[in-house]
DNA sequence: GAGTTTGAAACT
DNA sequence: CAGTTTCAAACTC
């Protein structure tokens, strides 16, 4: 948070003051970041056609233009603003976030304000949001990155070498809030990593305390992690709407993730996801880091207790939090104050480094940041082998390699992810409580149920494809494994048959469930790793927050959960939608960052 | 909290 | 691709 007096947004002087000041001008001349003149906007703000918020954004190449076309149009007047109801889960739709970013803006007296404006800046009674544009062009990147400062850097292929530490790349502040998430390049924009630099950076611009980066509204495609922190921060600052308290409980974690299927890892999905602070009572004028500083431990506790484990607390000492060793980095979230890492570069201020490193890792392994645990009906059938024999359709992407733990401890990623071992595992003496590598076929009942579940999934898939359009609230109940929904083929799946492994990947977005699984049994508010599915149907997300119910039926071994029959008038509780939502129509298979360009230039729809 | 164990990630 | 090293989480005491 901007504890410095001049950053205190309590009573912001007119923006023009800053703009006219020599300091401001000087800054402008130095930085690619350009303040945008404030614009009065009307209450129609919500209806503005915003690019989706980068809450769970990820490298565009991941979702690229793919989802863009489906992005909900906020300018659609017919669409009612997202309802803010109690018990909202972690899922937050874009316009909701916008509401958070742009606090109640009274309509102009003259009503002359166009109904639709670019969300450049908002200057309202309730709060002023200044948006700094961070056009990260190659030049900007050039400016942001330059030689030097590689001391102690991990063998990071020189990525860090080029980054000047502490140089704010972009100021992302919205009102009192500062985003801590990574922003990935806008879809269609080449050079994702560079563009991503737009994201947050420590505020170094005087008077920017209440600025909000355009990137906040920028169209960023959801991706794997790296935005969870942002979400938390965002929620944090949405005090005015009770949004925080209502939604935070079910904030996605990471794994990640959204995607962060693993209880402790993979969380990015949305989810992966890593809120920094979930305490709604804390001051709103905090930046992500500052939020944590208030009472990091407390916040962590709260988050953990609430099942919001998106935030990882890493303890890296040598990796600089720029390797997959780092749970935060792996989960796609920035390290935050509670982390005990040393020499951490996984911070917004080093976003460029983070993104570049991430890019490199993905270039080596495009699925490096993909959920480790994949779940979906398709995968069940496609994985073949034992996958379809095991109780749960969820399996670890690569399988474990345990030698001594017997897959009975969290050393085992399968176990940690709450899934059984599969033929992909090279483990020895597997005793995985969620399903042994070699015994899955022994569970006759289970397979029977699996079969049943699969059929059910298919039914739901058919039914829901129609229902979804009609009634966004319709969703298959989220089950620990949530396989049913996943049966619904993703657009890209329909278009082309991917290798089973890739399909897995795509469906793995559901890995979220594992977190749920872990917490779902005992917690009413399981944490979801939100995935970029908002793109597809954000509005449904807003109501799906109380997702906990969808997961309650999780069995210790992640076995099939009874799903409500897809009856004609079947109307799952809003809470159940989450599970389905998380299905992550959101994330197409993960194209390699290196291929992003080709992808992005490709067809916008998958 | 320190030390050990473990297995993934990274490196060769 | 296999072997080795590095790393940090998980675990134990």
Coordinates of C-alpha atoms (C1' of nucleotides) in Angstrom, one line a residue:
Chain A
X1 CA 0.0 0.0 0.0
X2 CA 1.1 3.4 -0.5
X3 CA 1.9 4.3 2.9
X4 CA 3.7 7.4 1.8
X5 CA 1.7 10.5 2.4
X6 CA 1.7 11.6 -1.2
X7 CA 0.3 8.4 -2.2
X8 CA -2.4 8.4 0.2
X9 CA -5.5 8.6 -1.8
X10 CA -7.7 9.8 0.9
X11 CA -8.3 13.0 -0.7
X12 CA -6.8 13.2 -4.0
X13 CA -6.0 16.6 -5.4
X14 CA -7.2 17.2 -8.8
X15 CA -5.5 15.2 -11.3
X16 CA -4.6 18.2 -13.2
X17 CA -2.4 19.2 -10.4
X18 CA -0.3 16.2 -10.9
X19 CA -0.3 16.4 -14.5
X20 CA 0.8 20.0 -14.5
X21 CA 3.5 19.6 -12.0
X22 CA 7.0 19.5 -13.2
X23 CA 7.6 16.2 -11.6
X24 CA 4.7 14.7 -13.4
X25 CA 5.9 16.1 -16.7
X26 CA 9.3 14.8 -16.0
X27 CA 8.0 11.4 -15.3
X28 CA 6.0 11.4 -18.4
X29 CA 9.0 12.3 -20.4
X30 CA 10.9 9.4 -19.0
X31 CA 8.4 6.7 -18.8
X32 CA 6.2 5.0 -21.4
X33 CA 3.6 5.1 -18.9
X34 CA 1.2 7.7 -19.7
X35 CA -1.5 9.0 -17.5
X36 CA -4.8 9.4 -19.1
X37 CA -6.8 12.3 -18.4
X38 CA -9.6 11.6 -16.3
X39 CA -13.0 11.2 -17.8
X40 CA -16.2 11.3 -16.2
X41 CA -18.2 8.4 -16.8
X42 CA -21.7 7.5 -16.0
X43 CA -23.1 4.6 -14.2
X44 CA -23.3 2.9 -17.5
X45 CA -19.7 2.2 -16.8
X46 CA -20.5 -1.3 -16.1
X47 CA -21.9 -1.7 -19.5
X48 CA -18.8 -0.4 -21.0
X49 CA -17.3 -2.8 -23.3
X50 CA -14.3 -3.6 -21.3
X51 CA -11.6 -5.9 -22.1
X52 CA -11.7 -8.5 -19.5
X53 CA -9.8 -7.9 -16.5
X54 CA -6.6 -9.8 -16.2
X55 CA -7.6 -11.4 -13.0
X56 CA -6.6 -14.8 -14.2
X57 CA -5.0 -13.7 -17.2
X58 CA -2.3 -15.7 -18.6
X59 CA -0.1 -15.4 -21.5
X60 CA -2.3 -14.6 -24.4
X61 CA -0.9 -17.4 -26.4
X62 CA -2.7 -19.6 -24.0
X63 CA -6.0 -18.3 -24.7
X64 CA -5.1 -15.8 -27.3
X65 CA -7.8 -14.6 -29.5
X66 CA -9.4 -17.9 -28.9
X67 CA -11.6 -16.8 -26.3
X68 CA -11.8 -13.2 -27.2
X69 CA -14.6 -13.6 -29.5
X70 CA -16.6 -15.2 -26.8
X71 CA -15.8 -12.5 -24.4
X72 CA -19.0 -11.2 -23.0
X73 CA -19.9 -7.8 -24.2
X74 CA -20.2 -5.5 -21.4
X75 CA -21.6 -3.0 -23.6
X76 CA -24.6 -5.0 -24.1
X77 CA -27.3 -3.0 -22.5
X78 CA -29.6 -6.0 -22.3
X79 CA -27.4 -7.6 -19.9
X80 CA -28.0 -6.7 -16.4
X81 CA -25.1 -5.9 -14.2
X82 CA -23.8 -8.7 -12.3
X83 CA -25.7 -9.3 -9.3
X84 CA -23.9 -9.1 -6.1
X85 CA -25.3 -11.6 -3.8
X86 CA -24.2 -13.0 -0.6
X87 CA -22.0 -16.0 -0.5
X88 CA -20.6 -15.2 -3.7
X89 CA -17.8 -17.5 -4.4
X90 CA -14.4 -16.9 -5.6
X91 CA -15.4 -16.6 -9.0
X92 CA -15.6 -13.1 -10.1
X93 CA -16.7 -12.0 -13.4
X94 CA -15.1 -9.3 -15.3
X95 CA -17.7 -6.7 -14.9
X96 CA -17.8 -7.4 -11.3
X97 CA -14.2 -6.7 -11.1
X98 CA -14.7 -3.6 -13.0
X99 CA -17.1 -2.5 -10.4
X100 CA -14.5 -3.0 -7.9
X101 CA -12.0 -1.1 -9.9
X102 CA -14.3 1.7 -10.5
X103 CA -16.1 2.6 -7.5
X104 CA -19.6 3.8 -7.8
X105 CA -19.6 6.5 -10.2
X106 CA -22.5 8.8 -10.1
X107 CA -24.1 9.7 -13.4
X108 CA -23.1 13.1 -14.7
X109 CA -25.5 15.8 -14.0
X110 CA -25.8 16.7 -17.6
X111 CA -25.9 13.2 -18.7
X112 CA -23.8 14.1 -21.6
X113 CA -21.3 11.4 -20.9
X114 CA -21.4 8.8 -23.6
X115 CA -22.8 5.6 -22.5
X116 CA -19.7 3.9 -23.6
X117 CA -16.3 5.1 -23.0
X118 CA -13.0 3.7 -22.9
X119 CA -12.2 3.0 -19.3
X120 CA -9.4 5.3 -19.3
X121 CA -9.9 7.2 -16.3
X122 CA -12.6 7.7 -13.8
X123 CA -12.9 10.6 -11.7
X124 CA -15.8 10.3 -9.4
X125 CA -16.9 11.3 -6.1
X126 CA -16.7 7.9 -4.8
X127 CA -13.2 7.6 -6.0
X128 CA -10.9 8.5 -8.6
X129 CA -9.3 6.0 -10.8
X130 CA -6.5 7.1 -12.8
X131 CA -5.4 4.9 -15.5
X132 CA -1.9 4.9 -16.7
X133 CA -1.5 3.5 -20.0
X134 CA 1.3 1.2 -20.3
X135 CA 1.8 0.6 -23.9
X136 CA 4.5 -1.8 -23.8
X137 CA 5.9 -1.7 -27.2
X138 CA 9.2 -3.1 -28.0
X139 CA 10.6 0.3 -27.3
X140 CA 9.0 0.5 -24.0
X141 CA 10.3 -2.9 -23.2
X142 CA 13.6 -1.8 -24.3
X143 CA 13.4 1.0 -22.0
X144 CA 12.3 -1.1 -19.2
X145 CA 14.8 -3.7 -19.8
X146 CA 18.4 -3.1 -20.0
X147 CA 21.6 -4.7 -19.1
X148 CA 23.1 -5.0 -15.7
X149 CA 21.9 -6.3 -12.5
X150 CA 22.3 -10.0 -12.9
X151 CA 23.9 -10.5 -9.6
X152 CA 22.7 -13.5 -7.8
X153 CA 20.3 -14.3 -10.5
X154 CA 19.6 -17.8 -11.2
X155 CA 20.9 -19.1 -14.4
X156 CA 18.1 -17.6 -15.9
X157 CA 19.3 -17.4 -19.4
X158 CA 20.1 -13.8 -18.9
X159 CA 16.5 -12.8 -18.5
X160 CA 17.2 -11.1 -15.3
X161 CA 20.3 -9.6 -16.7
X162 CA 18.3 -7.4 -18.8
X163 CA 16.0 -6.2 -16.2
X164 CA 16.7 -3.3 -14.1
X165 CA 15.7 -4.1 -10.7
X166 CA 13.2 -1.8 -9.1
X167 CA 12.3 -0.1 -12.2
X168 CA 8.7 0.2 -12.3
X169 CA 7.4 -1.0 -15.6
X170 CA 4.0 0.1 -15.1
X171 CA 2.0 1.5 -12.5
X172 CA -1.1 -0.3 -11.9
X173 CA -3.2 1.3 -9.3
X174 CA -6.7 1.5 -9.1
X175 CA -8.1 3.8 -6.5
X176 CA -6.3 2.7 -3.5
X177 CA -5.4 -0.5 -4.9
X178 CA -2.5 -1.7 -6.7
X179 CA -2.5 -4.8 -8.6
X180 CA 0.1 -7.4 -7.9
X181 CA -0.8 -9.7 -10.6
X182 CA 0.9 -10.3 -13.8
X183 CA -0.7 -9.0 -16.8
X184 CA -0.2 -10.8 -19.9
X185 CA -0.2 -9.2 -23.2
X186 CA -3.4 -8.6 -24.8
X187 CA -4.6 -11.1 -27.2
X188 CA -3.4 -10.5 -30.6
X189 CA -0.5 -8.5 -29.4
X190 CA 2.7 -9.9 -30.3
X191 CA 5.5 -10.2 -27.9
X192 CA 3.5 -11.3 -25.0
X193 CA 6.2 -11.3 -22.5
X194 CA 7.1 -7.8 -23.3
X195 CA 3.7 -6.6 -23.2
X196 CA 3.1 -8.2 -20.0
X197 CA 5.4 -5.7 -18.5
X198 CA 2.4 -3.5 -18.4
X199 CA 1.4 -5.1 -15.3
X200 CA 2.0 -3.9 -11.9
X201 CA 5.0 -2.4 -10.6
X202 CA 5.6 -0.5 -7.5
X203 CA 4.4 2.9 -7.7
X204 CA 7.0 5.3 -8.2
X205 CA 5.1 8.0 -9.8
X206 CA 4.0 10.7 -7.5
X207 CA 0.4 11.2 -7.4
X208 CA -0.3 7.8 -8.9
X209 CA -1.6 6.5 -5.8
X210 CA -5.0 6.1 -7.2
X211 CA -4.2 5.3 -10.6
X212 CA -5.4 2.3 -12.4
X213 CA -3.7 0.8 -15.3
X214 CA -5.6 0.5 -18.4
X215 CA -4.3 -2.9 -18.3
X216 CA -6.8 -3.5 -15.7
X217 CA -9.4 -3.3 -18.3
X218 CA -7.2 -4.3 -21.0
X219 CA -8.3 -7.3 -22.8
X220 CA -6.2 -10.0 -21.4
X221 CA -6.9 -13.5 -21.8
X222 CA -7.2 -15.7 -19.0
X223 CA -4.4 -18.0 -18.4
X224 CA -2.6 -20.0 -16.0
X225 CA -2.1 -18.2 -12.8
X226 CA -0.1 -15.1 -12.3
X227 CA -3.1 -13.2 -11.5
X228 CA -4.3 -14.6 -8.4
X229 CA -2.8 -12.1 -6.3
X230 CA -4.4 -9.5 -8.4
X231 CA -7.7 -11.0 -7.7
X232 CA -7.2 -10.9 -4.1
X233 CA -6.1 -7.4 -4.2
X234 CA -9.0 -6.5 -6.2
X235 CA -11.3 -8.0 -3.9
X236 CA -9.6 -6.5 -1.1
X237 CA -10.4 -3.1 -2.4
X238 CA -13.9 -3.7 -3.2
X239 CA -14.8 -3.0 0.3
X240 CA -17.5 -0.7 -0.8
X241 CA -19.6 -3.4 -2.2
X242 CA -19.0 -6.0 0.4
X243 CA -17.7 -7.8 -2.5
X244 CA -14.7 -8.7 -0.7
X245 CA -16.3 -10.4 2.1
X246 CA -18.8 -12.0 0.0
X247 CA -16.6 -13.3 -2.7
X248 CA -13.3 -13.9 -1.1
X249 CA -14.2 -17.0 0.7
X250 CA -14.2 -18.8 -2.5
X251 CA -11.4 -17.2 -4.2
X252 CA -9.6 -19.4 -6.4
X253 CA -6.3 -20.4 -5.5
X254 CA -3.8 -21.1 -7.7
X255 CA -3.9 -23.1 -9.8
X256 CA -4.1 -22.1 -10.1
X257 CA -4.3 -21.9 -11.1
X258 CA -6.3 -21.9 -11.1
X259 CA -5.8 -24.5 -12.1
X260 CA -4.1 -25.3 -9.0
X261 CA -5.5 -28.6 -8.5
X262 CA -3.0 -29.5 -6.0
X263 CA -3.7 -28.5 -2.6
X264 CA -0.5 -26.7 -2.4
X265 CA 0.7 -26.4 -5.8
X266 CA -0.8 -26.0 -9.2
X267 CA -3.0 -23.5 -7.8
X268 CA -2.8 -21.1 -10.3
X269 CA -5.7 -21.7 -12.2
X270 CA -7.2 -19.1 -11.5
X271 CA -7.0 -20.0 -10.3
X272 CA -4.9 -20.6 -9.8
X273 CA -5.2 -18.0 -7.9
X274 CA -3.5 -16.5 -5.0
X275 CA -5.1 -13.9 -3.0
X276 CA -2.9 -12.0 -0.8
X277 CA -5.2 -11.1 1.8
X278 CA -8.6 -12.3 2.4
X279 CA -9.5 -10.3 5.3
X280 CA -12.3 -8.1 4.2
X281 CA -11.9 -5.9 7.2
X282 CA -8.6 -4.6 6.4
X283 CA -8.1 -1.3 5.0
X284 CA -8.9 -1.0 1.4
X285 CA -6.2 1.3 0.4
X286 CA -3.6 -1.2 0.2
X287 CA -1.6 -2.6 -2.5
X288 CA -1.1 -6.2 -2.7
X289 CA 2.1 -6.2 -0.9
X290 CA 1.0 -3.7 1.6
X291 CA -2.0 -5.7 2.3
X292 CA 0.1 -8.5 3.3
X293 CA 2.2 -6.3 5.4
X294 CA -0.7 -5.4 7.5
X295 CA -0.9 -8.7 8.9
X296 CA 0.4 -11.2 6.6
X297 CA 0.2 -14.1 8.9
X298 CA -3.3 -13.4 9.8
X299 CA -4.3 -13.1 6.3
X300 CA -2.6 -16.2 5.4
X301 CA -4.4 -17.9 8.2
X302 CA -7.6 -16.6 7.1
X303 CA -7.0 -17.6 3.6
X304 CA -5.9 -21.0 4.4
X305 CA -8.7 -21.6 6.8
X306 CA -11.1 -20.4 4.2
X307 CA -9.6 -22.7 1.7
X308 CA -8.2 -19.9 -0.2
X309 CA -4.8 -21.3 -0.7
X310 CA -4.1 -19.7 -3.9
X311 CA -1.4 -17.8 -2.3
X312 CA 1.6 -19.8 -1.7
X313 CA 4.1 -19.1 0.8
X314 CA 7.3 -20.1 -0.7
X315 CA 10.5 -20.3 1.1
X316 CA 12.9 -20.2 -1.8
X317 CA 16.4 -19.3 -1.2
X318 CA 18.2 -19.9 -4.3
X319 CA 15.8 -20.1 -7.1
X320 CA 14.9 -16.5 -6.9
X321 CA 11.4 -17.7 -7.1
X322 CA 11.8 -17.9 -10.8
X323 CA 11.8 -21.6 -11.2
X324 CA 9.2 -24.2 -10.8
X325 CA 10.7 -25.1 -7.6
X326 CA 9.0 -22.0 -6.3
X327 CA 5.4 -22.8 -5.6
X328 CA 4.4 -19.3 -6.1
X329 CA 6.0 -19.1 -9.4
X330 CA 4.7 -22.5 -10.4
X331 CA 1.3 -21.5 -9.4
X332 CA 1.5 -18.4 -11.4
X333 CA 1.3 -16.0 -8.6
X334 CA 3.6 -13.4 -7.3
X335 CA 5.3 -13.9 -4.2
X336 CA 4.0 -11.7 -1.5
X337 CA 4.9 -10.6 1.9
X338 CA 4.2 -13.8 3.7
X339 CA 6.6 -15.6 1.6
X340 CA 10.0 -16.2 3.1
X341 CA 11.8 -16.3 -0.1
X342 CA 15.1 -14.7 -0.5
X343 CA 16.2 -12.7 -3.4
X344 CA 12.8 -13.1 -4.9
X345 CA 12.2 -11.9 -8.3
X346 CA 8.7 -13.1 -8.5
X347 CA 7.3 -9.8 -7.9
X348 CA 5.3 -7.3 -9.9
X349 CA 8.2 -5.0 -10.0
X350 CA 10.1 -7.7 -11.9
X351 CA 7.2 -8.7 -14.0
X352 CA 9.2 -8.6 -17.1
X353 CA 11.7 -11.0 -15.6
X354 CA 9.0 -13.2 -14.4
X355 CA 7.2 -13.2 -17.7
X356 CA 10.3 -13.8 -19.6
X357 CA 11.4 -16.6 -17.3
X358 CA 8.0 -18.1 -17.6
X359 CA 8.1 -17.9 -21.3
X360 CA 11.4 -19.7 -21.3
X361 CA 10.2 -22.4 -19.1
X362 CA 7.2 -22.8 -21.2
X363 CA 9.3 -22.9 -24.3
X364 CA 10.9 -25.9 -22.8
X365 CA 7.8 -27.3 -21.5
X366 CA 4.6 -25.8 -22.8
X367 CA 2.7 -27.5 -20.0
X368 CA 5.0 -26.4 -17.3
X369 CA 2.4 -24.1 -15.9
X370 CA -0.5 -26.2 -16.7
X371 CA -2.4 -27.9 -14.0
X372 CA -0.6 -30.9 -12.8
X373 CA -3.8 -32.7 -12.1
X374 CA -6.1 -33.1 -14.9
X375 CA -9.7 -34.1 -14.8
X376 CA -12.3 -34.6 -17.2
X377 CA -14.6 -37.1 -18.7
X378 CA -12.9 -37.0 -22.0
X379 CA -9.7 -37.7 -20.4
X380 CA -11.1 -40.6 -18.8
X381 CA -11.9 -42.2 -22.1
X382 CA -9.0 -40.9 -23.9
X383 CA -6.4 -41.6 -21.4
X384 CA -7.2 -45.2 -21.8
X385 CA -5.2 -47.6 -19.8
X386 CA -6.0 -47.3 -16.3
X387 CA -7.3 -43.9 -16.4
X388 CA -10.7 -45.1 -17.1
X389 CA -10.4 -47.8 -14.6
X390 CA -9.7 -45.7 -11.7
X391 CA -12.2 -44.3 -9.4
X392 CA -11.6 -40.8 -10.4
X393 CA -11.0 -39.4 -13.8
X394 CA -8.5 -37.1 -12.4
X395 CA -5.0 -38.0 -12.7
X396 CA -1.7 -36.3 -12.4
X397 CA -0.6 -35.1 -15.7
X398 CA 2.8 -36.7 -15.7
X399 CA 2.4 -39.0 -12.9
X400 CA 4.7 -39.3 -9.9
X401 CA 8.0 -40.9 -9.5
X402 CA 7.9 -41.7 -5.9
X403 CA 10.3 -44.2 -4.5
X404 CA 10.0 -44.1 -0.8
X405 CA 6.9 -42.3 0.1
X406 CA 4.7 -45.0 -1.2
X407 CA 2.6 -42.2 -2.7
X408 CA 1.2 -41.7 0.7
X409 CA 2.7 -38.4 1.5
X410 CA 2.5 -35.1 0.0
X411 CA 5.8 -35.7 -1.5
X412 CA 3.8 -37.4 -4.0
X413 CA 2.2 -35.0 -6.4
X414 CA -0.5 -37.4 -7.1
X415 CA -1.4 -37.8 -3.5
X416 CA -0.9 -34.1 -2.9
X417 CA -3.3 -33.5 -5.7
X418 CA -5.8 -35.8 -4.3
X419 CA -5.7 -38.1 -7.2
X420 CA -4.8 -41.7 -7.6
X421 CA -1.7 -42.8 -9.4
X422 CA -2.0 -43.9 -12.9
X423 CA -0.1 -45.8 -15.5
X424 CA 1.8 -42.6 -16.1
X425 CA 3.3 -42.9 -12.7
X426 CA 6.7 -44.5 -12.2
X427 CA 6.2 -44.8 -8.6
X428 CA 7.4 -47.8 -6.6
X429 CA 5.4 -49.4 -4.0
X430 CA 2.4 -47.3 -4.7
X431 CA -0.1 -47.1 -1.9
X432 CA -1.8 -44.0 -3.0
X433 CA -4.9 -43.8 -0.9
X434 CA -6.6 -42.1 -3.8
X435 CA -5.9 -44.9 -6.1
X436 CA -3.0 -47.1 -6.6
X437 CA -1.2 -47.3 -9.8
X438 CA -1.8 -50.9 -10.2
X439 CA -5.0 -51.5 -8.5
X440 CA -7.4 -49.2 -10.0
X441 CA -8.8 -52.0 -12.1
X442 CA -9.6 -53.9 -9.0
X443 CA -12.3 -51.6 -8.0
X444 CA -15.1 -53.0 -9.9
X445 CA -17.7 -50.8 -8.4
X446 CA -15.7 -47.9 -9.1
X447 CA -15.3 -48.6 -12.7
X448 CA -19.0 -49.2 -12.9
X449 CA -19.6 -45.9 -11.4
X450 CA -17.1 -44.4 -13.6
X451 CA -19.0 -45.7 -16.6
X452 CA -22.1 -44.4 -15.2
X453 CA -20.6 -41.1 -14.5
X454 CA -19.3 -40.9 -18.0
X455 CA -22.7 -41.5 -19.4
X456 CA -24.1 -39.0 -17.2
X457 CA -21.5 -36.6 -18.2
X458 CA -22.3 -37.0 -21.8
X459 CA -25.9 -36.4 -21.0
X460 CA -25.1 -33.3 -19.2
X461 CA -22.9 -32.2 -21.9
X462 CA -25.6 -32.4 -24.3
X463 CA -28.2 -30.9 -22.2
X464 CA -26.1 -28.2 -20.9
X465 CA -24.8 -27.1 -24.1
X466 CA -28.3 -25.9 -24.7
X467 CA -29.1 -25.0 -21.2
X468 CA -26.1 -23.0 -20.8
X469 CA -27.1 -20.6 -23.4
X470 CA -30.5 -20.3 -22.0
X471 CA -29.8 -20.3 -18.4
X472 CA -26.3 -19.5 -17.4
X473 CA -27.0 -20.6 -14.0
X474 CA -27.5 -24.1 -15.1
X475 CA -24.5 -26.0 -14.4
X476 CA -23.6 -29.4 -13.5
X477 CA -22.9 -29.5 -9.9
X478 CA -19.4 -29.2 -9.2
X479 CA -18.0 -32.4 -8.0
X480 CA -14.7 -33.0 -6.6
X481 CA -13.7 -34.2 -9.9
X482 CA -16.2 -32.3 -11.8
X483 CA -15.8 -34.6 -14.7
X484 CA -19.1 -34.2 -16.1
X485 CA -18.8 -30.8 -17.2
X486 CA -15.6 -31.5 -18.7
X487 CA -17.2 -33.8 -21.0
X488 CA -18.3 -30.9 -22.9
X489 CA -15.8 -30.5 -25.5
X490 CA -13.9 -27.3 -25.6
X491 CA -14.2 -25.5 -28.8
X492 CA -10.7 -26.4 -29.7
X493 CA -11.5 -30.0 -28.9
X494 CA -14.2 -30.0 -31.3
X495 CA -12.2 -28.6 -34.1
X496 CA -9.3 -30.8 -33.8
X497 CA -8.4 -33.9 -32.1
X498 CA -5.6 -33.3 -29.8
X499 CA -3.4 -35.9 -28.5
X500 CA -4.9 -37.4 -25.5
X501 CA -2.3 -35.8 -23.5
X502 CA -3.2 -32.4 -24.7
X503 CA -6.8 -33.0 -24.2
X504 CA -6.0 -33.9 -20.8
X505 CA -4.3 -30.7 -20.4
X506 CA -7.1 -28.7 -21.6
X507 CA -9.4 -30.4 -19.4
X508 CA -7.1 -30.2 -16.6
X509 CA -8.3 -26.8 -15.8
X510 CA -10.6 -28.7 -13.6
X511 CA -7.8 -29.5 -11.4
X512 CA -9.3 -26.9 -9.3
X513 CA -11.3 -29.5 -7.9
X514 CA -8.5 -31.0 -6.1
X515 CA -8.2 -28.2 -4.0
X516 CA -11.8 -28.4 -3.4
X517 CA -11.3 -31.9 -2.7
X518 CA -8.9 -31.2 -0.1
X519 CA -10.9 -28.6 1.6
X520 CA -14.3 -29.3 0.3
X521 CA -15.0 -32.1 2.7
X522 CA -14.6 -30.0 5.7
X523 CA -15.0 -26.6 4.4
X524 CA -18.0 -24.9 3.2
X525 CA -16.1 -22.6 1.1
X526 CA -13.8 -24.6 -1.0
X527 CA -11.3 -22.7 -2.9
X528 CA -11.6 -22.7 -6.5
X529 CA -9.0 -22.0 -8.9
X530 CA -10.7 -19.8 -11.2
X531 CA -10.0 -20.3 -14.6
X532 CA -10.4 -18.0 -17.4
X533 CA -13.7 -19.3 -18.2
X534 CA -15.1 -15.9 -17.4
X535 CA -14.4 -15.2 -20.9
X536 CA -17.0 -17.5 -22.0
X537 CA -19.6 -16.7 -19.6
X538 CA -18.7 -14.4 -16.9
X539 CA -22.2 -13.7 -15.8
X540 CA -22.6 -17.1 -14.6
X541 CA -19.6 -16.8 -12.5
X542 CA -21.0 -14.0 -10.5
X543 CA -23.5 -16.2 -9.1
X544 CA -21.5 -19.2 -8.7
X545 CA -19.4 -18.0 -5.9
X546 CA -20.8 -20.2 -3.2
X547 CA -19.5 -23.1 -5.0
X548 CA -18.8 -25.0 -2.0
X549 CA -21.8 -27.0 -2.3
X550 CA -20.7 -28.4 -5.5
X551 CA -17.8 -30.0 -3.9
X552 CA -19.1 -31.3 -0.8
X553 CA -19.7 -34.7 -2.1
X554 CA -16.1 -35.3 -2.6
X555 CA -15.0 -38.6 -1.4
X556 CA -11.6 -39.1 0.1
X557 CA -10.5 -40.8 -2.9
X558 CA -12.0 -38.4 -5.3
X559 CA -14.4 -40.9 -6.4
X560 CA -17.3 -40.2 -8.5
X561 CA -19.8 -38.0 -6.9
X562 CA -23.4 -38.3 -7.6
X563 CA -24.6 -35.7 -9.9
X564 CA -28.0 -34.3 -10.0
X565 CA -29.9 -35.8 -12.9
X566 CA -30.1 -33.6 -15.9
X567 CA -33.7 -33.3 -15.8
X568 CA -35.7 -31.1 -18.0
X569 CA -36.1 -28.4 -15.5
X570 CA -33.0 -29.2 -13.9
X571 CA -31.7 -26.1 -12.4
X572 CA -28.6 -26.5 -10.4
X573 CA -28.1 -24.2 -7.6
X574 CA -26.0 -21.2 -8.5
X575 CA -23.4 -22.5 -6.3
X576 CA -23.1 -25.6 -8.4
X577 CA -22.3 -23.7 -11.4
X578 CA -18.9 -23.0 -10.3
X579 CA -17.8 -26.4 -10.8
X580 CA -19.0 -26.4 -14.2
X581 CA -17.7 -23.0 -14.8
X582 CA -14.4 -24.0 -13.8
X583 CA -14.5 -26.3 -16.4
X584 CA -12.6 -24.4 -17.9
X585 CA -13.8 -23.9 -21.2
X586 CA -11.6 -21.4 -20.3
X587 CA -8.3 -22.7 -21.1
X588 CA -7.6 -24.1 -24.4
X589 CA -4.7 -26.3 -24.6
X590 CA -1.6 -24.6 -23.8
X591 CA 0.2 -23.4 -26.8
X592 CA 3.7 -22.8 -26.2
X593 CA 4.7 -19.3 -25.6
X594 CA 7.1 -19.6 -28.3
X595 CA 4.3 -20.3 -30.6
X596 CA 2.2 -17.6 -29.4
X597 CA 2.6 -15.4 -32.3
X598 CA 1.5 -18.0 -34.7
X599 CA -1.3 -18.8 -32.5
X600 CA -2.4 -15.3 -32.0
X601 CA -2.4 -14.6 -35.5
X602 CA -4.4 -17.6 -36.2
X603 CA -8.1 -18.0 -36.1
X604 CA -9.6 -16.3 -33.2
X605 CA -11.8 -19.1 -32.4
X606 CA -10.9 -22.5 -31.4
Chain B
dG1 C1' 13.0 -24.2 14.7
dA2 C1' 16.6 -27.2 13.0
dG3 C1' 17.6 -31.1 10.5
dT4 C1' 16.2 -34.8 7.5
dT5 C1' 13.8 -36.8 3.8
dT6 C1' 11.8 -36.7 -0.5
dG7 C1' 10.9 -36.2 -5.2
dA8 C1' 10.3 -32.6 -8.8
dA9 C1' 12.9 -29.5 -11.5
dA10 C1' 16.9 -28.5 -13.6
dC11 C1' 21.1 -29.5 -15.4
dT12 C1' 24.6 -32.4 -17.9
Chain C
dC1 C1' 16.9 -40.2 -22.7
dA2 C1' 19.3 -41.3 -18.5
dG3 C1' 22.0 -39.9 -14.7
dT4 C1' 23.1 -36.3 -11.6
dT5 C1' 22.5 -32.2 -9.1
dT6 C1' 19.8 -28.7 -7.2
dC7 C1' 16.0 -27.2 -4.9
dA8 C1' 12.3 -26.5 -1.7
dA9 C1' 8.4 -28.6 0.3
dA10 C1' 7.1 -32.1 3.5
dC11 C1' 8.2 -34.3 7.2
dT12 C1' 10.4 -35.6 11.8
dC13 C1' 12.2 -34.6 16.0

